[in-house]
Coordinates of C-alpha atoms in Angstrom, one line a residue:
Chain A
M55 CA -29.3 96.2 11.4
V56 CA -26.7 98.2 10.0
D57 CA -28.6 102.1 8.7
A58 CA -27.7 100.9 5.1
P59 CA -27.7 104.7 3.4
E60 CA -25.2 106.0 6.8
F61 CA -23.2 103.4 5.9
V62 CA -22.7 103.0 3.0
D63 CA -21.7 107.5 2.7
E64 CA -19.1 106.6 5.4
K65 CA -17.2 103.9 4.0
I66 CA -17.1 105.6 0.4
E67 CA -14.8 108.9 2.6
E68 CA -13.8 106.4 4.4
I69 CA -11.7 104.2 1.5
R70 CA -11.3 107.9 -0.3
E71 CA -9.1 108.3 2.7
Q72 CA -7.7 105.6 2.6
V73 CA -6.2 104.9 -1.1
G74 CA -5.8 108.7 -2.2
D75 CA -4.4 108.9 -5.5
G76 CA -3.5 105.0 -5.1
K77 CA -4.7 102.0 -6.6
A78 CA -6.7 98.6 -4.8
V79 CA -7.3 95.5 -6.7
I80 CA -10.1 93.4 -6.1
A81 CA -11.1 89.8 -5.7
L82 CA -14.4 89.8 -6.9
S83 CA -15.9 86.5 -6.6
G84 CA -20.6 87.4 -7.3
G85 CA -21.3 86.4 -4.2
V86 CA -22.8 89.5 -2.5
D87 CA -20.0 90.1 -0.2
S88 CA -17.3 91.3 -2.7
S89 CA -20.1 92.7 -4.9
V90 CA -20.5 94.8 -2.2
A91 CA -17.3 96.1 -1.3
A92 CA -16.0 96.1 -4.7
A93 CA -19.6 98.9 -5.6
L94 CA -18.3 100.8 -2.3
A95 CA -14.8 100.7 -3.7
Y96 CA -15.7 102.0 -7.4
E97 CA -17.8 104.5 -6.0
A98 CA -15.2 106.1 -4.0
I99 CA -12.1 105.5 -6.2
G100 CA -13.6 104.5 -10.2
D101 CA -11.5 103.3 -12.5
R102 CA -8.6 103.4 -9.5
L103 CA -9.8 99.7 -8.6
I104 CA -9.3 96.8 -10.6
P105 CA -11.7 94.8 -9.6
V106 CA -9.9 91.0 -10.6
Y107 CA -13.0 88.0 -11.2
V108 CA -10.8 84.7 -11.6
D109 CA -12.8 81.8 -12.7
T110 CA -12.0 79.2 -11.6
G111 CA -14.2 76.7 -13.1
L112 CA -15.7 75.9 -9.6
M113 CA -18.6 78.7 -9.8
R114 CA -22.6 77.9 -10.6
K115 CA -23.2 77.6 -14.1
G116 CA -23.8 81.0 -15.9
E117 CA -22.1 82.5 -13.2
T118 CA -19.1 84.5 -15.6
E119 CA -21.2 85.4 -17.7
S120 CA -23.8 86.4 -15.0
I121 CA -20.4 88.7 -13.8
R122 CA -19.2 90.1 -17.0
E123 CA -22.6 92.3 -17.3
T124 CA -23.3 92.3 -13.6
F125 CA -20.4 95.2 -13.5
A126 CA -19.8 96.0 -17.3
F127 CA -19.9 99.3 -15.9
M128 CA -16.2 98.4 -14.6
H129 CA -14.4 99.4 -17.2
S130 CA -11.4 98.3 -15.2
L131 CA -12.6 94.8 -14.9
T132 CA -10.1 91.6 -15.1
V133 CA -11.6 88.2 -16.6
V134 CA -8.5 85.6 -16.0
E135 CA -9.3 81.8 -16.6
A136 CA -7.9 79.2 -15.4
E137 CA -10.8 76.5 -14.8
D138 CA -7.3 73.0 -16.2
R139 CA -5.3 75.4 -14.2
F140 CA -7.4 74.8 -10.9
L141 CA -8.1 71.1 -11.9
A142 CA -4.8 70.1 -12.6
E143 CA -3.6 71.2 -9.1
L144 CA -7.1 69.4 -6.9
A145 CA -6.4 66.3 -8.7
G146 CA -5.7 63.6 -6.0
V147 CA -6.7 65.6 -3.2
T148 CA -9.6 64.7 -1.1
D149 CA -8.9 65.5 2.1
P150 CA -11.1 68.7 3.1
E151 CA -9.4 71.1 4.6
E152 CA -6.9 70.1 2.0
K153 CA -8.3 71.1 -1.0
R154 CA -9.9 75.0 0.5
K155 CA -5.8 74.7 0.6
V156 CA -5.3 73.8 -2.8
I157 CA -7.6 76.3 -4.0
G158 CA -6.8 79.1 -1.9
E159 CA -3.1 79.1 -3.5
Q160 CA -4.1 78.6 -6.7
F161 CA -6.5 81.7 -6.0
I162 CA -3.0 83.5 -4.4
R163 CA -1.4 82.4 -7.7
E164 CA -3.8 83.4 -9.9
F165 CA -4.4 87.1 -7.9
E166 CA -1.1 88.2 -7.3
R167 CA 0.0 88.1 -11.4
E168 CA -3.1 89.9 -11.4
A169 CA -2.2 92.4 -8.8
T170 CA 1.7 93.1 -10.0
E171 CA 0.0 93.8 -13.3
A172 CA -2.2 95.9 -12.8
D173 CA 0.9 98.0 -10.0
A174 CA -1.9 97.8 -7.0
D175 CA -0.8 99.7 -3.3
Y176 CA -3.8 98.3 -1.7
L177 CA -6.1 95.3 -1.0
V178 CA -9.8 95.3 -1.3
Q179 CA -12.1 92.8 0.6
G180 CA -15.1 91.5 0.8
T181 CA -14.1 89.9 4.5
I182 CA -17.8 89.5 6.7
Y183 CA -17.7 89.5 10.4
P184 CA -18.9 85.4 10.4
D185 CA -15.4 85.0 8.7
R186 CA -13.1 86.1 10.9
I187 CA -14.8 84.1 14.0
E188 CA -15.0 80.9 12.2
S189 CA -12.1 81.3 11.1
E190 CA -10.4 82.5 14.4
G191 CA -12.8 79.1 16.0
N192 CA -10.6 77.0 13.8
I193 CA -14.5 75.3 12.4
K194 CA -13.6 76.3 8.9
S195 CA -10.8 78.1 7.0
H196 CA -12.6 80.6 4.9
H197 CA -10.3 81.7 2.1
N198 CA -10.4 85.6 2.8
V199 CA -8.2 85.8 5.4
G200 CA -5.1 85.8 5.2
G201 CA -3.3 83.9 2.4
L202 CA -3.1 87.5 0.4
P203 CA -1.6 90.2 2.1
E204 CA 1.7 87.7 2.9
V205 CA 2.5 87.2 -1.1
V206 CA 2.3 90.6 -2.6
D207 CA 3.4 93.4 -0.4
F208 CA 0.4 96.2 -0.4
E209 CA 0.3 99.7 1.7
G210 CA -2.6 98.2 2.9
I211 CA -6.0 95.8 3.5
V212 CA -9.7 97.5 2.6
E213 CA -12.4 95.7 4.1
P214 CA -15.1 98.3 4.8
V215 CA -17.9 94.9 5.2
R216 CA -15.5 93.5 7.9
D217 CA -17.5 94.1 10.5
L218 CA -21.4 93.4 9.3
Y219 CA -23.6 90.0 9.0
K220 CA -24.6 88.6 5.8
D221 CA -28.3 90.5 6.7
E222 CA -26.9 93.2 6.5
V223 CA -24.3 93.5 3.1
R224 CA -27.5 92.5 1.8
E225 CA -29.4 95.6 3.1
V226 CA -26.5 97.4 1.5
A227 CA -26.1 95.7 -2.0
R228 CA -29.6 97.7 -2.0
E229 CA -28.8 100.8 -0.7
L230 CA -26.2 100.7 -3.7
D231 CA -28.4 100.0 -6.4
L232 CA -27.1 95.8 -7.2
E233 CA -29.0 93.9 -10.1
E234 CA -31.8 92.7 -7.6
V235 CA -30.2 89.0 -8.7
I236 CA -27.0 90.1 -6.5
A237 CA -28.5 91.6 -3.7
E238 CA -30.7 88.5 -3.5
R239 CA -29.1 86.0 -4.7
M240 CA -28.1 82.7 -2.1
P241 CA -24.0 83.0 -0.9
F242 CA -22.0 81.0 -2.6
P243 CA -18.4 79.5 -0.8
G244 CA -15.5 81.0 -2.3
P245 CA -14.3 77.6 -2.6
G246 CA -17.0 77.1 -4.6
L247 CA -18.0 73.6 -6.1
A248 CA -14.8 72.5 -4.5
V249 CA -16.9 72.0 -1.2
R250 CA -20.3 70.4 -2.8
I251 CA -18.4 67.4 -3.5
V252 CA -17.4 65.0 -1.1
G253 CA -13.5 63.0 -2.3
E254 CA -11.0 64.2 -5.1
V255 CA -11.9 67.2 -7.5
T256 CA -13.2 65.9 -10.9
K257 CA -14.0 67.8 -14.4
E258 CA -16.9 65.0 -14.0
K259 CA -17.9 66.1 -10.9
V260 CA -18.1 69.6 -11.0
E261 CA -20.3 68.9 -13.6
V262 CA -22.7 67.0 -12.0
A263 CA -22.4 69.6 -8.8
R264 CA -23.4 73.0 -10.8
D265 CA -26.0 70.9 -13.2
A266 CA -27.1 69.8 -9.6
C267 CA -27.1 73.0 -8.0
H268 CA -28.6 74.7 -11.0
V269 CA -31.8 72.7 -10.6
V270 CA -31.8 72.6 -6.6
E271 CA -31.6 76.8 -7.3
E272 CA -34.6 76.5 -9.7
E273 CA -36.7 74.4 -8.3
T274 CA -36.6 75.4 -4.6
E275 CA -37.3 79.5 -5.7
E276 CA -40.2 79.7 -4.8
H277 CA -39.5 78.7 -1.2
E278 CA -37.1 81.1 -0.6
P279 CA -34.7 78.9 0.6
W280 CA -32.2 81.1 2.2
Q281 CA -29.6 78.7 0.7
A282 CA -30.1 75.1 -2.2
F283 CA -27.6 73.5 -3.2
G284 CA -26.7 69.8 -4.9
A285 CA -23.4 68.2 -3.9
V286 CA -21.9 65.4 -5.3
L287 CA -21.7 62.3 -2.8
G288 CA -20.2 59.3 -4.0
K289 CA -20.9 56.7 -5.8
A290 CA -23.9 53.9 -5.5
T291 CA -25.7 51.4 -7.6
G292 CA -29.0 52.2 -9.1
V293 CA -31.1 50.8 -12.9
K294 CA -31.5 53.2 -15.1
G295 CA -33.3 51.2 -18.4
D296 CA -31.7 47.9 -18.5
N297 CA -28.7 48.3 -16.7
R298 CA -27.1 48.5 -14.2
V299 CA -25.7 51.8 -13.2
H300 CA -22.7 52.1 -10.4
G301 CA -23.0 56.8 -10.7
W302 CA -23.1 59.4 -8.3
V303 CA -25.0 60.4 -5.5
V304 CA -26.4 63.7 -5.2
A305 CA -27.6 65.0 -1.7
V306 CA -30.0 68.2 -2.2
R307 CA -29.7 71.0 0.2
S308 CA -32.0 73.2 1.6
V309 CA -32.5 75.6 4.9
E310 CA -33.5 78.9 6.3
S311 CA -30.9 80.5 8.2
R312 CA -30.9 84.0 9.1
D313 CA -27.0 84.9 8.8
G314 CA -26.0 81.7 8.5
M315 CA -24.6 80.4 11.9
T316 CA -27.6 78.5 12.4
A317 CA -30.1 76.5 9.8
R318 CA -32.7 74.4 9.4
A319 CA -33.7 72.1 6.9
Q320 CA -36.8 72.6 5.3
E321 CA -39.7 71.0 4.5
L322 CA -39.9 70.9 0.9
P323 CA -43.2 69.6 -0.8
W324 CA -42.3 65.6 -2.0
E325 CA -43.5 66.6 -5.4
T326 CA -40.7 69.3 -5.3
L327 CA -38.1 67.2 -4.1
Q328 CA -39.6 64.2 -7.4
R329 CA -38.9 67.3 -9.6
I330 CA -35.8 67.8 -8.3
Q331 CA -34.9 64.0 -8.4
S332 CA -36.0 63.4 -11.7
R333 CA -34.6 66.1 -13.4
I334 CA -31.1 65.7 -11.8
T335 CA -31.8 61.7 -12.0
G336 CA -33.2 62.6 -16.0
M337 CA -30.0 64.5 -17.2
N338 CA -26.9 63.3 -16.3
E339 CA -26.1 60.0 -17.1
N340 CA -23.2 59.5 -14.2
V341 CA -25.9 60.0 -11.3
A342 CA -27.8 56.6 -9.8
R343 CA -29.8 58.4 -7.1
V344 CA -30.0 61.8 -5.0
V345 CA -30.7 62.0 -1.8
Y346 CA -32.5 64.7 0.5
D347 CA -30.9 65.4 3.7
V348 CA -32.5 66.7 6.4
T349 CA -29.8 67.6 9.2
H350 CA -30.6 70.9 10.6
K351 CA -27.3 72.9 11.2
P352 CA -25.8 72.2 14.1
P353 CA -24.9 69.6 14.4
A354 CA -24.1 69.7 10.9
T355 CA -23.0 72.4 9.1
I356 CA -24.4 74.1 5.7
E357 CA -22.1 73.0 3.4
Y358 CA -20.5 69.3 3.1
E359 CA -16.9 70.1 3.8
Chain B
M1288 CA -27.9 103.8 29.1
T1289 CA -28.6 100.3 30.8
R1290 CA -25.0 98.0 30.0
I1291 CA -24.4 94.5 29.2
V1292 CA -21.2 92.3 29.1
V1293 CA -20.6 90.0 27.1
I1294 CA -18.0 87.4 28.3
D1295 CA -16.1 85.1 25.6
N1296 CA -15.5 81.3 26.0
H1297 CA -14.5 81.8 23.1
G1298 CA -17.9 80.7 21.6
Q1299 CA -19.4 80.8 18.1
F1300 CA -22.1 81.8 18.8
T1301 CA -20.9 84.5 21.1
H1302 CA -20.9 87.8 18.4
L1303 CA -24.3 87.3 18.3
E1304 CA -25.2 87.7 21.7
G1305 CA -23.5 90.8 21.3
R1306 CA -26.1 91.4 18.2
A1307 CA -28.9 90.0 19.7
L1308 CA -28.1 92.9 22.9
R1309 CA -27.1 95.6 20.5
D1310 CA -31.0 94.5 18.7
I1311 CA -32.6 95.2 21.9
G1312 CA -31.0 99.1 22.2
V1313 CA -28.5 97.7 25.8
E1314 CA -25.3 99.1 24.8
T1315 CA -23.0 96.1 24.7
E1316 CA -18.8 95.2 24.1
I1317 CA -17.4 91.4 23.9
L1318 CA -14.5 90.9 26.7
D1319 CA -12.0 88.5 26.6
N1320 CA -12.5 85.4 29.1
D1321 CA -9.0 87.0 31.2
T1322 CA -10.7 91.1 31.4
D1323 CA -9.7 92.4 35.2
P1324 CA -13.2 92.1 37.2
E1325 CA -12.0 94.9 38.6
E1326 CA -12.6 96.7 34.8
I1327 CA -15.8 95.4 33.8
N1328 CA -18.1 98.1 34.1
A1329 CA -21.6 96.5 33.7
D1330 CA -25.6 96.4 35.3
G1331 CA -25.1 92.8 34.0
I1332 CA -22.8 90.2 32.8
V1333 CA -23.4 87.1 30.1
L1334 CA -21.6 84.3 29.6
S1335 CA -21.1 83.1 27.2
G1336 CA -21.2 79.4 25.2
G1337 CA -17.8 77.7 24.9
P1338 CA -15.3 74.2 23.5
S1339 CA -14.4 73.2 26.3
M1340 CA -14.8 74.2 30.7
D1341 CA -11.2 74.3 30.4
R1342 CA -11.4 77.7 29.1
V1343 CA -13.2 79.5 30.9
G1344 CA -10.6 81.5 32.2
R1345 CA -11.7 84.0 34.9
C1346 CA -15.7 83.7 34.7
A1347 CA -15.5 82.2 38.3
D1348 CA -14.7 86.2 39.4
Y1349 CA -17.1 87.4 37.9
L1350 CA -19.7 85.9 39.5
D1351 CA -19.0 88.5 42.5
L1352 CA -18.7 91.5 40.9
G1353 CA -22.8 91.7 42.0
V1354 CA -24.7 92.2 38.9
P1355 CA -26.3 90.0 37.4
V1356 CA -25.0 87.1 35.3
L1357 CA -26.8 84.8 32.2
G1358 CA -25.0 82.0 32.0
I1359 CA -25.4 80.5 28.5
C1360 CA -25.3 77.0 27.4
L1361 CA -21.4 76.4 28.8
G1362 CA -21.4 79.7 30.8
M1363 CA -24.6 77.4 32.9
Q1364 CA -22.6 75.2 33.0
F1365 CA -19.8 76.9 34.8
M1366 CA -21.9 78.2 36.8
A1367 CA -23.7 75.1 38.1
V1368 CA -19.8 72.8 38.8
E1369 CA -18.5 76.3 40.2
L1370 CA -21.2 76.6 42.6
D1371 CA -21.1 73.0 43.6
G1372 CA -23.5 71.6 41.0
S1373 CA -22.3 69.5 38.7
T1374 CA -22.9 68.4 35.2
H1375 CA -22.3 65.0 33.1
S1376 CA -21.8 64.1 29.5
G1377 CA -25.7 63.6 28.2
D1378 CA -26.5 60.4 26.1
Y1379 CA -28.2 62.2 24.0
G1380 CA -26.8 65.7 23.0
G1381 CA -29.1 68.7 22.4
Y1382 CA -28.9 70.0 18.6
A1383 CA -31.1 72.3 16.6
D1384 CA -34.3 72.4 17.7
V1385 CA -36.0 71.5 20.8
T1386 CA -39.2 71.7 22.9
V1387 CA -38.8 73.4 26.3
E1388 CA -40.5 73.2 28.9
I1389 CA -41.1 75.8 31.5
L1390 CA -41.3 74.2 35.3
D1391 CA -41.8 77.7 37.1
D1392 CA -44.3 80.8 35.1
E1393 CA -42.8 83.6 37.6
D1394 CA -40.2 83.3 37.1
P1395 CA -37.5 86.3 36.3
L1396 CA -36.1 85.3 33.2
I1397 CA -38.1 82.7 30.9
G1398 CA -41.1 82.6 33.2
S1399 CA -42.9 84.6 30.5
L1400 CA -42.7 81.4 28.1
A1401 CA -44.6 79.2 29.6
P1402 CA -45.6 76.8 29.0
E1403 CA -42.9 75.3 26.9
T1404 CA -41.2 77.4 24.1
R1405 CA -39.3 76.4 20.9
V1406 CA -35.8 76.7 20.9
W1407 CA -31.9 75.8 19.0
A1408 CA -29.2 73.5 21.7
S1409 CA -26.1 72.3 20.2
H1410 CA -24.1 71.0 22.9
A1411 CA -22.5 67.4 24.4
D1412 CA -23.1 67.4 28.1
E1413 CA -25.6 69.1 30.3
V1414 CA -26.3 70.1 34.5
D1415 CA -27.7 67.2 36.6
T1416 CA -27.3 68.9 39.8
V1417 CA -28.2 72.0 40.4
P1418 CA -26.3 75.0 42.4
E1419 CA -27.8 75.2 46.3
G1420 CA -30.0 78.3 46.6
F1421 CA -30.8 77.8 42.2
E1422 CA -33.8 77.0 41.4
R1423 CA -34.0 74.3 38.2
T1424 CA -36.8 76.4 35.7
A1425 CA -36.8 74.3 32.2
R1426 CA -36.9 71.1 31.2
S1427 CA -37.0 69.0 27.8
D1428 CA -37.0 65.5 26.4
V1429 CA -33.8 65.7 25.7
C1430 CA -32.4 67.5 28.4
E1431 CA -33.1 67.1 32.6
V1432 CA -32.2 70.7 33.2
E1433 CA -32.5 73.3 30.5
A1434 CA -32.9 76.2 32.4
M1435 CA -31.7 77.3 36.3
S1436 CA -31.9 80.5 38.6
N1437 CA -31.3 81.8 41.8
P1438 CA -33.4 85.3 41.6
E1439 CA -31.6 86.0 44.8
R1440 CA -27.9 86.6 44.2
G1441 CA -28.5 87.1 40.4
L1442 CA -27.9 84.8 38.6
Y1443 CA -28.9 82.6 35.5
G1444 CA -28.1 79.6 33.4
V1445 CA -30.0 78.5 30.5
Q1446 CA -28.3 75.9 28.3
W1447 CA -29.8 76.8 25.3
H1448 CA -29.5 79.5 23.0
P1449 CA -30.7 83.0 23.2
E1450 CA -29.1 84.4 20.6
V1451 CA -29.4 82.7 17.5
A1452 CA -32.3 83.3 14.6
H1453 CA -34.4 79.7 14.8
T1454 CA -34.9 80.2 18.7
A1455 CA -38.1 81.8 18.4
E1456 CA -38.4 83.4 21.5
G1457 CA -35.2 84.3 21.9
E1458 CA -34.7 87.7 22.1
A1459 CA -38.1 87.6 25.1
V1460 CA -34.9 86.1 26.9
F1461 CA -32.0 89.3 26.6
E1462 CA -35.4 91.1 27.6
A1463 CA -36.0 89.6 30.7
F1464 CA -32.6 89.8 32.0
R1465 CA -32.3 93.4 30.3
T1466 CA -34.9 93.9 33.5
I1467 CA -33.6 92.0 36.0
C1468 CA -30.0 93.8 36.0
E1469 CA -32.0 97.8 36.0
S1470 CA -34.3 96.1 38.9
R1471 CA -30.8 95.8 41.0

């Protein structure tokens, strides 16, 4: 396990040395990794770091507001509203890898514009060790590996947490006094809710996924999952009142893990599952049924796409 | 300090093997599997898992370095095939939670886990015949050869993944391997 206080001092010094008098940008996602990377860089170079948060429209409920609050101390924080542009690019795209690619490319376009405007010399990224491994092994592509540097001509890239595991990053987050909510926050994938939607991403499905994730996070909280969420799979038949419904199937996933490399599907109480089911079908008229995913990793991955 | 290196056969858990060794206080390094055997300076070697027997590089050379070798998953299957045992594609893939029965409670590597232990696995293929000089030391309902040992030569294999967090007594396996390495 990483020695957090020592790590923080060391990285701040390193970033200061590398960036010198230059400026740096970071894409802040609200997840633990980029939050920690941003906080380290901010400690090192202050407002010469420009954190850019892109609201892709694929974020969790309340995410954008909480980012504004949590990072209010960074005066240079820039929030970009880009939901419409992302949804337009995603229309008609069904292949999982293609979806990730489309999101990655749009993200780069948004970010490139901001980085150019900010006249930044360095790019700070929250890449962690498993991101690099999974990308190298071609299991899934990670959007914070590669991509950006080829488009924007940065003088250098700063990846302060590149050798850490998730649990170690959280350790460092605590050391940095990042609000408990960030330090303990569940991992949230780079491409956002898009990977919790099987098939084409539409505004309707995003809204279902967002609400389902919110319900699942709330209802599973006392069972302390490593990660818990709802995903939109496809359509199936249901009956609501006296009407047949052809509505969305929502899969609920709640797993225990240390580092995301392996995961165990949680044994949730029946009452908890029923409450989740009731809230999701009750509040979303277009959801026909809710199922619970009992598969461990391996053979399944944690996320659906 | 005892030094145990991990040979990377392109497995997704290779880095966790490095981490597990680091966590028990062993000096470790992850090496590409085409590393020249003469450049390997270690008290023990771990052969990682991986996607394909065609990508094990120079693993065969590392069996002859005179230091203990622990093959994990594909690393064990490779060892079996290389030393004239055999593998086959199992009818029932071993994924996630598996209860392993320890067949030899005196085995230097996993004897301390007897009578049974819960492990995390991820494999489609399995060893069916262990090579000459080896003993089968563990089995499960989904795989008849969950571990094998040749204490005389210091060669060991486990089919499951002691390095992942969900394996209950994974650290004990690495501790035992450390002891094996230190007592040679």
